[in-house]
mmCIF file of C-alpha atoms in Angstrom:
data_model
loop_
_atom_site.group_PDB
_atom_site.id
_atom_site.type_symbol
_atom_site.label_atom_id
_atom_site.label_comp_id
_atom_site.label_asym_id
_atom_site.label_seq_id
_atom_site.Cartn_x
_atom_site.Cartn_y
_atom_site.Cartn_z
ATOM 1 C CA MET A 1 -8.051 -35.899 -31.544
ATOM 2 C CA LEU A 2 -7.367 -37.863 -28.353
ATOM 3 C CA PRO A 3 -5.893 -34.854 -26.448
ATOM 4 C CA MET A 4 -8.985 -32.796 -27.279
ATOM 5 C CA ILE A 5 -11.308 -35.589 -26.094
ATOM 6 C CA LEU A 6 -9.388 -35.825 -22.831
ATOM 7 C CA LEU A 7 -9.618 -32.063 -22.349
ATOM 8 C CA LEU A 8 -13.365 -32.165 -22.918
ATOM 9 C CA LEU A 9 -13.720 -34.994 -20.395
ATOM 10 C CA ILE A 10 -11.842 -33.149 -17.656
ATOM 11 C CA PHE A 11 -13.164 -29.683 -18.532
ATOM 12 C CA PRO A 12 -16.001 -29.659 -15.934
ATOM 13 C CA VAL A 13 -13.530 -30.497 -13.156
ATOM 14 C CA LEU A 14 -11.155 -27.792 -14.342
ATOM 15 C CA VAL A 15 -13.820 -25.124 -14.395
ATOM 16 C CA LEU A 16 -15.733 -25.805 -11.196
ATOM 17 C CA ALA A 17 -12.778 -25.328 -8.901
ATOM 18 C CA GLU A 18 -12.384 -21.546 -8.792
ATOM 19 C CA LYS A 19 -13.952 -18.122 -8.651
ATOM 20 C CA LEU A 20 -12.317 -15.123 -10.310
ATOM 21 C CA TYR A 21 -12.847 -11.389 -10.108
ATOM 22 C CA VAL A 22 -11.886 -9.587 -13.312
ATOM 23 C CA VAL A 23 -11.593 -5.802 -13.479
ATOM 24 C CA GLU A 24 -13.777 -4.138 -16.121
ATOM 25 C CA ARG A 25 -11.434 -1.222 -16.555
ATOM 26 C CA GLU A 26 -13.727 1.174 -18.428
ATOM 27 C CA ARG A 27 -16.943 0.498 -16.498
ATOM 28 C CA GLY A 28 -15.901 0.632 -12.847
ATOM 29 C CA ARG A 29 -17.043 -2.946 -12.260
ATOM 30 C CA LEU A 30 -15.766 -6.355 -11.265
ATOM 31 C CA ALA A 31 -16.876 -9.320 -13.358
ATOM 32 C CA VAL A 32 -17.516 -12.434 -11.263
ATOM 33 C CA ILE A 33 -16.451 -15.583 -13.124
ATOM 34 C CA GLU A 34 -17.563 -18.932 -11.745
ATOM 35 C CA ASP A 35 -17.861 -22.321 -13.465
ATOM 36 C CA GLY A 36 -16.305 -20.698 -16.521
ATOM 37 C CA LYS A 37 -19.217 -18.251 -16.828
ATOM 38 C CA LEU A 38 -19.911 -14.599 -16.068
ATOM 39 C CA VAL A 39 -22.398 -14.917 -13.209
ATOM 40 C CA LYS A 40 -22.505 -11.367 -11.859
ATOM 41 C CA GLU A 41 -21.034 -7.868 -12.006
ATOM 42 C CA ILE A 42 -20.226 -5.754 -8.955
ATOM 43 C CA GLU A 43 -20.863 -2.118 -9.884
ATOM 44 C CA GLY A 44 -19.985 1.386 -8.705
ATOM 45 C CA LEU A 45 -16.348 0.850 -7.729
ATOM 46 C CA GLY A 46 -14.788 4.037 -9.126
ATOM 47 C CA ASN A 47 -12.024 4.613 -11.680
ATOM 48 C CA LEU A 48 -10.417 1.198 -12.116
ATOM 49 C CA ASN A 49 -7.381 2.257 -14.125
ATOM 50 C CA HIS A 50 -4.516 0.626 -12.189
ATOM 51 C CA ALA A 51 -6.944 -0.688 -9.574
ATOM 52 C CA THR A 52 -5.593 -2.971 -6.851
ATOM 53 C CA LEU A 53 -7.551 -5.791 -5.208
ATOM 54 C CA LYS A 54 -6.405 -7.819 -2.196
ATOM 55 C CA LEU A 55 -7.990 -10.375 0.137
ATOM 56 C CA TRP A 56 -7.990 -9.964 3.917
ATOM 57 C CA LYS A 57 -9.957 -11.751 6.631
ATOM 58 C CA GLY A 58 -12.416 -13.340 4.214
ATOM 59 C CA LYS A 59 -13.262 -10.186 2.274
ATOM 60 C CA ALA A 60 -11.945 -8.458 -0.836
ATOM 61 C CA TYR A 61 -10.685 -4.883 -0.703
ATOM 62 C CA LEU A 62 -10.385 -2.851 -3.873
ATOM 63 C CA ILE A 63 -8.739 0.548 -4.167
ATOM 64 C CA SER A 64 -9.624 2.727 -7.162
ATOM 65 C CA ARG A 65 -7.354 5.307 -8.746
ATOM 66 C CA ASP A 66 -9.768 8.096 -7.767
ATOM 67 C CA GLY A 67 -9.497 7.270 -4.075
ATOM 68 C CA TYR A 68 -12.388 4.938 -3.254
ATOM 69 C CA LEU A 69 -11.854 1.931 -1.004
ATOM 70 C CA SER A 70 -14.458 -0.805 -1.467
ATOM 71 C CA GLN A 71 -15.104 -3.751 0.834
ATOM 72 C CA ILE A 72 -16.646 -6.764 -0.931
ATOM 73 C CA ASP A 73 -18.383 -9.866 0.399
ATOM 74 C CA ILE A 74 -16.731 -12.686 -1.583
ATOM 75 C CA GLN A 75 -19.429 -15.224 -0.665
ATOM 76 C CA ARG A 76 -22.349 -13.182 -2.026
ATOM 77 C CA ASP A 77 -20.238 -11.067 -4.404
ATOM 78 C CA GLU A 78 -21.734 -7.845 -3.077
ATOM 79 C CA LEU A 79 -20.341 -4.423 -2.263
ATOM 80 C CA LEU A 80 -20.543 -4.035 1.518
ATOM 81 C CA LYS A 81 -19.088 -0.569 1.955
ATOM 82 C CA LYS A 82 -17.334 2.112 -0.073
ATOM 83 C CA VAL A 83 -15.444 5.035 1.453
ATOM 84 C CA LYS A 84 -13.432 7.934 0.066
ATOM 85 C CA VAL A 85 -9.829 7.839 1.303
ATOM 86 C CA GLY A 86 -8.140 10.169 -1.188
ATOM 87 C CA GLU A 87 -8.259 11.876 -4.572
ATOM 88 C CA SER A 88 -5.456 9.897 -6.216
ATOM 89 C CA THR A 89 -4.679 6.607 -4.495
ATOM 90 C CA ILE A 90 -1.841 4.238 -5.339
ATOM 91 C CA GLY A 91 -1.640 1.377 -2.810
ATOM 92 C CA ILE A 92 -3.278 -0.704 -0.111
ATOM 93 C CA ASP A 93 -2.133 -3.312 2.408
ATOM 94 C CA PHE A 94 -2.979 -4.671 5.865
ATOM 95 C CA THR A 95 -1.619 -5.034 9.370
ATOM 96 C CA GLU A 96 -3.139 -7.667 11.653
ATOM 97 C CA ASP A 97 -6.138 -5.420 12.405
ATOM 98 C CA HIS A 98 -6.033 -2.383 10.109
ATOM 99 C CA VAL A 99 -6.229 -1.414 6.451
ATOM 100 C CA VAL A 100 -3.511 1.013 5.343
ATOM 101 C CA VAL A 101 -3.754 3.148 2.200
ATOM 102 C CA ALA A 102 -1.109 5.239 0.422
ATOM 103 C CA ASN A 103 -2.190 8.375 -1.449
ATOM 104 C CA TYR A 104 -0.606 10.544 -4.094
ATOM 105 C CA GLU A 105 -3.169 13.254 -3.379
ATOM 106 C CA PRO A 106 -3.731 14.438 -0.736
ATOM 107 C CA LYS A 107 -0.236 13.691 0.522
ATOM 108 C CA THR A 108 -1.378 11.294 3.225
ATOM 109 C CA VAL A 109 -1.313 7.711 4.433
ATOM 110 C CA VAL A 110 -4.653 6.618 5.889
ATOM 111 C CA VAL A 111 -5.300 3.918 8.505
ATOM 112 C CA LEU A 112 -8.771 2.328 8.740
ATOM 113 C CA ASP A 113 -10.351 -0.291 10.976
ATOM 114 C CA GLU A 114 -12.154 -3.404 9.733
ATOM 115 C CA ARG A 115 -15.391 -1.433 9.291
ATOM 116 C CA LEU A 116 -13.541 1.109 7.124
ATOM 117 C CA ASN A 117 -13.679 3.874 9.699
ATOM 118 C CA ILE A 118 -10.648 6.158 9.426
ATOM 119 C CA VAL A 119 -8.725 5.961 12.702
ATOM 120 C CA ARG A 120 -5.589 7.899 11.757
ATOM 121 C CA SER A 121 -4.120 9.908 8.906
ATOM 122 C CA PHE A 122 -0.433 10.736 8.427
ATOM 123 C CA ASN A 123 0.353 13.967 6.565
ATOM 124 C CA THR A 124 3.651 13.278 4.806
ATOM 125 C CA GLY A 125 4.111 16.203 2.401
ATOM 126 C CA SER A 126 4.831 13.722 -0.379
ATOM 127 C CA ARG A 127 3.301 11.259 -2.783
ATOM 128 C CA ASN A 128 3.379 7.930 -0.963
ATOM 129 C CA VAL A 129 4.295 4.565 -2.468
ATOM 130 C CA GLY A 130 5.314 1.013 -1.609
ATOM 131 C CA ILE A 131 3.063 0.584 1.415
ATOM 132 C CA LYS A 132 3.427 -2.792 3.158
ATOM 133 C CA GLY A 133 1.804 -4.017 6.354
ATOM 134 C CA PHE A 134 3.132 -6.462 8.935
ATOM 135 C CA GLU A 135 2.188 -7.573 12.439
ATOM 136 C CA GLY A 136 2.388 -4.488 14.625
ATOM 137 C CA GLY A 137 2.765 -1.865 11.928
ATOM 138 C CA PHE A 138 3.492 -0.858 8.368
ATOM 139 C CA VAL A 139 6.158 0.768 6.230
ATOM 140 C CA PHE A 140 6.056 3.021 3.158
ATOM 141 C CA SER A 141 8.208 5.329 1.044
ATOM 142 C CA LEU A 142 7.923 9.044 0.288
ATOM 143 C CA MET A 143 8.528 9.638 -3.395
ATOM 144 C CA ASP A 144 9.092 13.401 -3.167
ATOM 145 C CA ARG A 145 11.168 13.438 0.034
ATOM 146 C CA ASP A 146 13.482 10.442 -0.492
ATOM 147 C CA GLU A 147 12.394 8.928 2.821
ATOM 148 C CA ILE A 148 11.066 5.705 4.320
ATOM 149 C CA TRP A 149 8.650 5.830 7.256
ATOM 150 C CA LEU A 150 8.432 2.811 9.553
ATOM 151 C CA VAL A 151 5.315 2.858 11.749
ATOM 152 C CA ARG A 152 5.224 0.397 14.643
ATOM 153 C CA ASN A 153 2.729 0.538 17.515
ATOM 154 C CA GLY A 154 1.820 4.079 16.486
ATOM 155 C CA GLU A 155 5.402 5.380 16.630
ATOM 156 C CA VAL A 156 7.051 6.691 13.449
ATOM 157 C CA LYS A 157 10.719 6.161 12.607
ATOM 158 C CA VAL A 158 11.916 8.271 9.650
ATOM 159 C CA PHE A 159 14.811 7.187 7.429
ATOM 160 C CA LYS A 160 16.093 10.125 5.369
ATOM 161 C CA GLU A 161 18.071 10.326 2.116
ATOM 162 C CA VAL A 162 17.418 6.682 1.318
ATOM 163 C CA GLY A 163 17.739 7.209 -2.446
ATOM 164 C CA ALA A 164 16.571 9.439 -5.272
ATOM 165 C CA MET A 165 12.810 9.235 -5.789
ATOM 166 C CA PRO A 166 11.591 5.889 -4.401
ATOM 167 C CA PHE A 167 8.709 4.557 -6.470
ATOM 168 C CA ASP A 168 7.827 1.023 -5.334
ATOM 169 C CA ALA A 169 8.768 -1.643 -2.797
ATOM 170 C CA LEU A 170 8.292 -5.202 -1.628
ATOM 171 C CA LEU A 171 8.437 -6.782 1.822
ATOM 172 C CA LYS A 172 10.048 -10.227 1.998
ATOM 173 C CA GLY A 173 10.354 -11.534 5.535
ATOM 174 C CA ASP A 174 11.786 -8.692 7.620
ATOM 175 C CA VAL A 175 13.415 -6.946 4.655
ATOM 176 C CA TYR A 176 11.724 -4.002 2.928
ATOM 177 C CA ALA A 177 13.263 -3.503 -0.520
ATOM 178 C CA VAL A 178 12.695 -0.196 -2.317
ATOM 179 C CA GLY A 179 13.500 0.797 -5.891
ATOM 180 C CA PHE A 180 14.326 4.302 -7.157
ATOM 181 C CA PHE A 181 13.457 6.248 -10.293
ATOM 182 C CA LYS A 182 16.600 8.357 -10.355
ATOM 183 C CA GLU A 183 19.391 6.045 -9.282
ATOM 184 C CA GLU A 184 20.492 2.465 -9.679
ATOM 185 C CA GLY A 185 20.384 -0.223 -7.044
ATOM 186 C CA VAL A 186 17.890 -1.126 -4.351
ATOM 187 C CA GLY A 187 17.498 0.098 -0.765
ATOM 188 C CA LEU A 188 17.071 -2.559 1.942
ATOM 189 C CA LEU A 189 15.530 -1.788 5.337
ATOM 190 C CA ASN A 190 15.356 -4.439 8.042
ATOM 191 C CA ILE A 191 12.089 -3.611 9.799
ATOM 192 C CA LYS A 192 13.207 -5.390 12.994
ATOM 193 C CA ASP A 193 16.725 -4.103 13.633
ATOM 194 C CA LYS A 194 16.131 -0.917 11.562
ATOM 195 C CA GLY A 195 19.378 -1.277 9.659
ATOM 196 C CA TYR A 196 19.425 0.295 6.198
ATOM 197 C CA ARG A 197 21.789 -0.237 3.270
ATOM 198 C CA LYS A 198 21.904 -0.001 -0.503
ATOM 199 C CA VAL A 199 22.831 -2.858 -2.778
ATOM 200 C CA PHE A 200 23.566 -3.120 -6.474
ATOM 201 C CA PHE A 201 23.026 -6.124 -8.661
ATOM 202 C CA THR A 202 26.303 -7.868 -9.377
ATOM 203 C CA SER A 203 27.544 -10.648 -11.622
ATOM 204 C CA GLY A 204 30.896 -12.001 -10.484
ATOM 205 C CA ASP A 205 32.883 -8.912 -9.512
ATOM 206 C CA LYS A 206 31.012 -6.633 -11.892
ATOM 207 C CA GLU A 207 28.147 -4.313 -11.105
ATOM 208 C CA VAL A 208 25.162 -4.852 -13.399
ATOM 209 C CA VAL A 209 23.100 -1.773 -14.159
ATOM 210 C CA PHE A 210 19.485 -2.005 -15.245
ATOM 211 C CA LYS A 211 16.369 -0.009 -14.486
ATOM 212 C CA ILE A 212 14.169 -1.496 -11.768
ATOM 213 C CA PRO A 213 10.527 -2.014 -12.829
ATOM 214 C CA HIS A 214 7.578 -2.013 -10.421
ATOM 215 C CA PHE A 215 7.976 -4.849 -7.928
ATOM 216 C CA GLY A 216 4.442 -6.048 -8.619
ATOM 217 C CA THR A 217 5.642 -7.132 -12.058
ATOM 218 C CA TRP A 218 8.328 -9.449 -10.639
ATOM 219 C CA GLY A 219 7.993 -13.218 -10.612
ATOM 220 C CA LEU A 220 9.264 -14.674 -7.312
ATOM 221 C CA VAL A 221 10.354 -18.303 -6.957
ATOM 222 C CA ASP A 222 11.895 -19.055 -3.557
ATOM 223 C CA GLU A 223 14.958 -16.768 -3.334
ATOM 224 C CA ARG A 224 14.993 -15.928 -7.034
ATOM 225 C CA ALA A 225 13.339 -12.967 -8.734
ATOM 226 C CA PHE A 226 12.482 -12.963 -12.428
ATOM 227 C CA ILE A 227 12.527 -9.268 -13.252
ATOM 228 C CA PRO A 228 11.035 -7.825 -16.460
ATOM 229 C CA ALA A 229 13.669 -5.603 -18.047
ATOM 230 C CA VAL A 230 12.695 -1.995 -18.806
ATOM 231 C CA GLY A 231 13.258 -1.297 -22.507
ATOM 232 C CA GLU A 232 14.921 -4.682 -23.080
ATOM 233 C CA ARG A 233 13.546 -7.956 -24.430
ATOM 234 C CA ARG A 234 14.616 -10.116 -21.512
ATOM 235 C CA LEU A 235 13.966 -11.226 -17.953
ATOM 236 C CA TYR A 236 16.771 -10.762 -15.461
ATOM 237 C CA VAL A 237 17.150 -13.556 -12.905
ATOM 238 C CA VAL A 238 18.417 -12.298 -9.532
ATOM 239 C CA ASN A 239 19.157 -14.157 -6.302
ATOM 240 C CA LEU A 240 17.521 -12.082 -3.559
ATOM 241 C CA LYS A 241 19.845 -13.314 -0.815
ATOM 242 C CA GLY A 242 22.976 -11.786 -2.246
ATOM 243 C CA PHE A 243 21.395 -9.661 -4.989
ATOM 244 C CA ASN A 244 23.685 -11.338 -7.480
ATOM 245 C CA LEU A 245 22.608 -11.745 -11.082
ATOM 246 C CA GLU A 246 22.243 -15.401 -12.078
ATOM 247 C CA GLY A 247 21.561 -14.673 -15.726
ATOM 248 C CA HIS A 248 18.843 -13.544 -18.093
ATOM 249 C CA ILE A 249 16.193 -15.030 -20.364
ATOM 250 C CA ASP A 250 15.844 -13.633 -23.881
ATOM 251 C CA LEU A 251 12.294 -12.812 -24.960
ATOM 252 C CA SER A 252 10.572 -11.879 -28.210
ATOM 253 C CA GLY A 253 9.020 -8.700 -26.792
ATOM 254 C CA LEU A 254 9.220 -6.045 -24.092
ATOM 255 C CA PRO A 255 7.986 -7.736 -20.890
ATOM 256 C CA VAL A 256 5.347 -6.239 -18.588
ATOM 257 C CA PHE A 257 4.391 -8.836 -15.951
ATOM 258 C CA ALA A 258 6.200 -12.021 -14.921
ATOM 259 C CA THR A 259 3.572 -14.146 -13.167
ATOM 260 C CA THR A 260 4.689 -17.231 -11.240
ATOM 261 C CA SER A 261 2.720 -20.476 -10.978
ATOM 262 C CA PRO A 262 1.932 -21.576 -7.393
ATOM 263 C CA ASP A 263 4.342 -24.512 -7.642
ATOM 264 C CA GLY A 264 7.123 -22.259 -8.945
ATOM 265 C CA ILE A 265 7.614 -24.347 -12.084
ATOM 266 C CA TYR A 266 6.417 -21.847 -14.688
ATOM 267 C CA ILE A 267 6.421 -18.109 -15.281
ATOM 268 C CA ALA A 268 3.981 -16.444 -17.679
ATOM 269 C CA VAL A 269 5.172 -13.243 -19.354
ATOM 270 C CA ASN A 270 3.064 -10.738 -21.255
ATOM 271 C CA PHE A 271 4.391 -7.914 -23.404
ATOM 272 C CA SER A 272 3.876 -4.326 -24.490
ATOM 273 C CA GLY A 273 4.328 -2.874 -27.960
ATOM 274 C CA ASP A 274 4.638 -5.126 -30.988
ATOM 275 C CA ARG A 275 4.089 -8.359 -28.999
ATOM 276 C CA GLU A 276 1.204 -7.218 -26.802
ATOM 277 C CA ASP A 277 -1.031 -10.000 -28.172
ATOM 278 C CA TYR A 278 1.319 -12.776 -27.028
ATOM 279 C CA ILE A 279 2.335 -14.586 -23.875
ATOM 280 C CA ALA A 280 5.488 -16.595 -23.256
ATOM 281 C CA LEU A 281 5.661 -19.525 -20.870
ATOM 282 C CA VAL A 282 9.037 -19.813 -19.137
ATOM 283 C CA GLU A 283 10.345 -22.859 -17.293
ATOM 284 C CA ALA A 284 11.871 -21.347 -14.157
ATOM 285 C CA LYS A 285 14.454 -24.020 -13.360
ATOM 286 C CA ALA A 286 15.779 -24.222 -16.925
ATOM 287 C CA MET A 287 15.532 -20.412 -17.356
ATOM 288 C CA LYS A 288 14.149 -20.701 -20.889
ATOM 289 C CA VAL A 289 10.988 -20.023 -22.897
ATOM 290 C CA ILE A 290 9.233 -23.306 -23.660
ATOM 291 C CA LYS A 291 6.128 -21.986 -25.434
ATOM 292 C CA GLU A 292 4.861 -18.746 -26.938
ATOM 293 C CA LEU A 293 1.383 -18.096 -28.269
ATOM 294 C CA ARG A 294 -0.826 -15.315 -29.582
ATOM 295 C CA VAL A 295 -3.725 -15.397 -27.120
ATOM 296 C CA GLY A 296 -5.676 -12.164 -27.687
ATOM 297 C CA ARG A 297 -5.504 -8.529 -28.637
ATOM 298 C CA ARG A 298 -3.584 -6.637 -25.956
ATOM 299 C CA VAL A 299 -3.040 -9.001 -23.056
ATOM 300 C CA MET A 300 -3.389 -6.918 -19.902
ATOM 301 C CA HIS A 301 -2.854 -9.453 -17.138
ATOM 302 C CA THR A 302 -2.255 -13.122 -16.410
ATOM 303 C CA ARG A 303 -3.040 -15.341 -13.439
ATOM 304 C CA PHE A 304 -2.409 -19.021 -12.746
ATOM 305 C CA SER A 305 -5.062 -21.220 -11.164
ATOM 306 C CA LYS A 306 -4.475 -22.420 -7.619
ATOM 307 C CA ASP A 307 -3.216 -25.804 -8.853
ATOM 308 C CA GLY A 308 -1.082 -24.223 -11.588
ATOM 309 C CA LYS A 309 -2.783 -26.227 -14.341
ATOM 310 C CA ARG A 310 -4.563 -23.296 -15.971
ATOM 311 C CA LEU A 311 -3.483 -19.842 -17.019
ATOM 312 C CA TYR A 312 -6.064 -17.065 -17.190
ATOM 313 C CA ILE A 313 -5.426 -14.094 -19.475
ATOM 314 C CA SER A 314 -7.396 -10.885 -20.025
ATOM 315 C CA SER A 315 -7.592 -9.602 -23.607
ATOM 316 C CA TYR A 316 -8.519 -5.919 -23.537
ATOM 317 C CA PHE A 317 -9.512 -5.393 -27.176
ATOM 318 C CA ASP A 318 -11.177 -8.799 -27.585
ATOM 319 C CA SER A 319 -13.148 -8.196 -24.355
ATOM 320 C CA LYS A 320 -12.430 -11.765 -23.294
ATOM 321 C CA LEU A 321 -11.148 -13.688 -20.320
ATOM 322 C CA ARG A 322 -9.491 -16.838 -21.654
ATOM 323 C CA ALA A 323 -8.309 -19.961 -19.834
ATOM 324 C CA PHE A 324 -5.458 -22.081 -21.214
ATOM 325 C CA SER A 325 -4.037 -25.418 -20.127
ATOM 326 C CA VAL A 326 -0.515 -25.417 -18.690
ATOM 327 C CA PRO A 327 2.016 -26.103 -20.117
ATOM 328 C CA GLU A 328 0.329 -26.930 -23.451
ATOM 329 C CA LEU A 329 -1.415 -23.531 -23.765
ATOM 330 C CA ILE A 330 -4.506 -25.121 -25.290
ATOM 331 C CA LEU A 331 -7.608 -22.908 -25.041
ATOM 332 C CA LEU A 332 -10.051 -24.413 -22.525
ATOM 333 C CA TYR A 333 -12.749 -21.753 -22.517
ATOM 334 C CA GLU A 334 -13.393 -18.040 -22.873
ATOM 335 C CA VAL A 335 -15.828 -15.617 -21.268
ATOM 336 C CA ASP A 336 -17.089 -12.253 -22.533
ATOM 337 C CA VAL A 337 -15.866 -9.488 -20.186
ATOM 338 C CA PRO A 338 -15.915 -5.843 -21.367
ATOM 339 C CA ASN A 339 -12.352 -4.432 -21.634
ATOM 340 C CA PRO A 340 -10.852 -6.618 -18.893
ATOM 341 C CA SER A 341 -7.601 -5.841 -17.098
ATOM 342 C CA GLY A 342 -6.644 -7.295 -13.694
ATOM 343 C CA VAL A 343 -7.475 -10.950 -12.963
ATOM 344 C CA PHE A 344 -7.779 -11.981 -9.304
ATOM 345 C CA LEU A 345 -8.232 -15.471 -7.883
ATOM 346 C CA ILE A 346 -10.855 -15.394 -5.122
ATOM 347 C CA LYS A 347 -11.332 -19.086 -4.252
#
């Protein structure tokens, strides 16, 4: 009884701290959650299957699967501008003064200014993936041409035959890492010295082969990556300096996302298939599952609070956003949100 009383006493403090945007996948809206309540919905955002939302210069930018880019005022929670940048759009990122968007269709990469005016479009002849911005330029991969394009100060450097069918990437420091659908290993491009090489995960003297999932599903803690295995009930733990395998963590289900707490202590894992209603909480340092709980029908996404003391989950079939204490996984509150998917921390 005492733990519950304590939770009730601190509940107002826990709730007041943050604002969340939650994707309403079937309605083309963002639910605005504040003080543990649904306070508003932002409408007319397009097809939000696999939508991506990022923050830049005090505003939110959301890209829809059907090619709409929306700019949102995060103080008033209002749609400021919405522009069409493609027919099938897969990614968005930022340089210091531009928005960059990668399209499947048409086969273009689009550059926009802060007012969402299109200032340049690159015709690539390929579906484009893994777009990442940096100061002075951006970099992306061409899925159908096995290339990487590095754009700096308007000049394009093309790297050919980088690997069979690149599908996603991450940028860590000056290193752009790209994964491939049709071959093992990872391609590494140094965006400063323009050196390119391929690496394979190794354990001791042995090469370790496993399929690379989308990089957005990885949990990153310092130099370690916690990688959801494709078709296996485990997380692989890889040191990103040497790309050596440190081990793996056995799980009860097929992992989808590995979400890291801000302090790097915990990793939340959700599952597909027979365990899609559950989450597992992993202690990163010990590399083990410390708690597992059924939290809702089909967990789509997880997000830690800024202080790492709460874990938000979206339950698609329950139409709920739920908040749990960390590491106890005690339910703190829930909010009705129609068919929620992505959960984004705004402030």
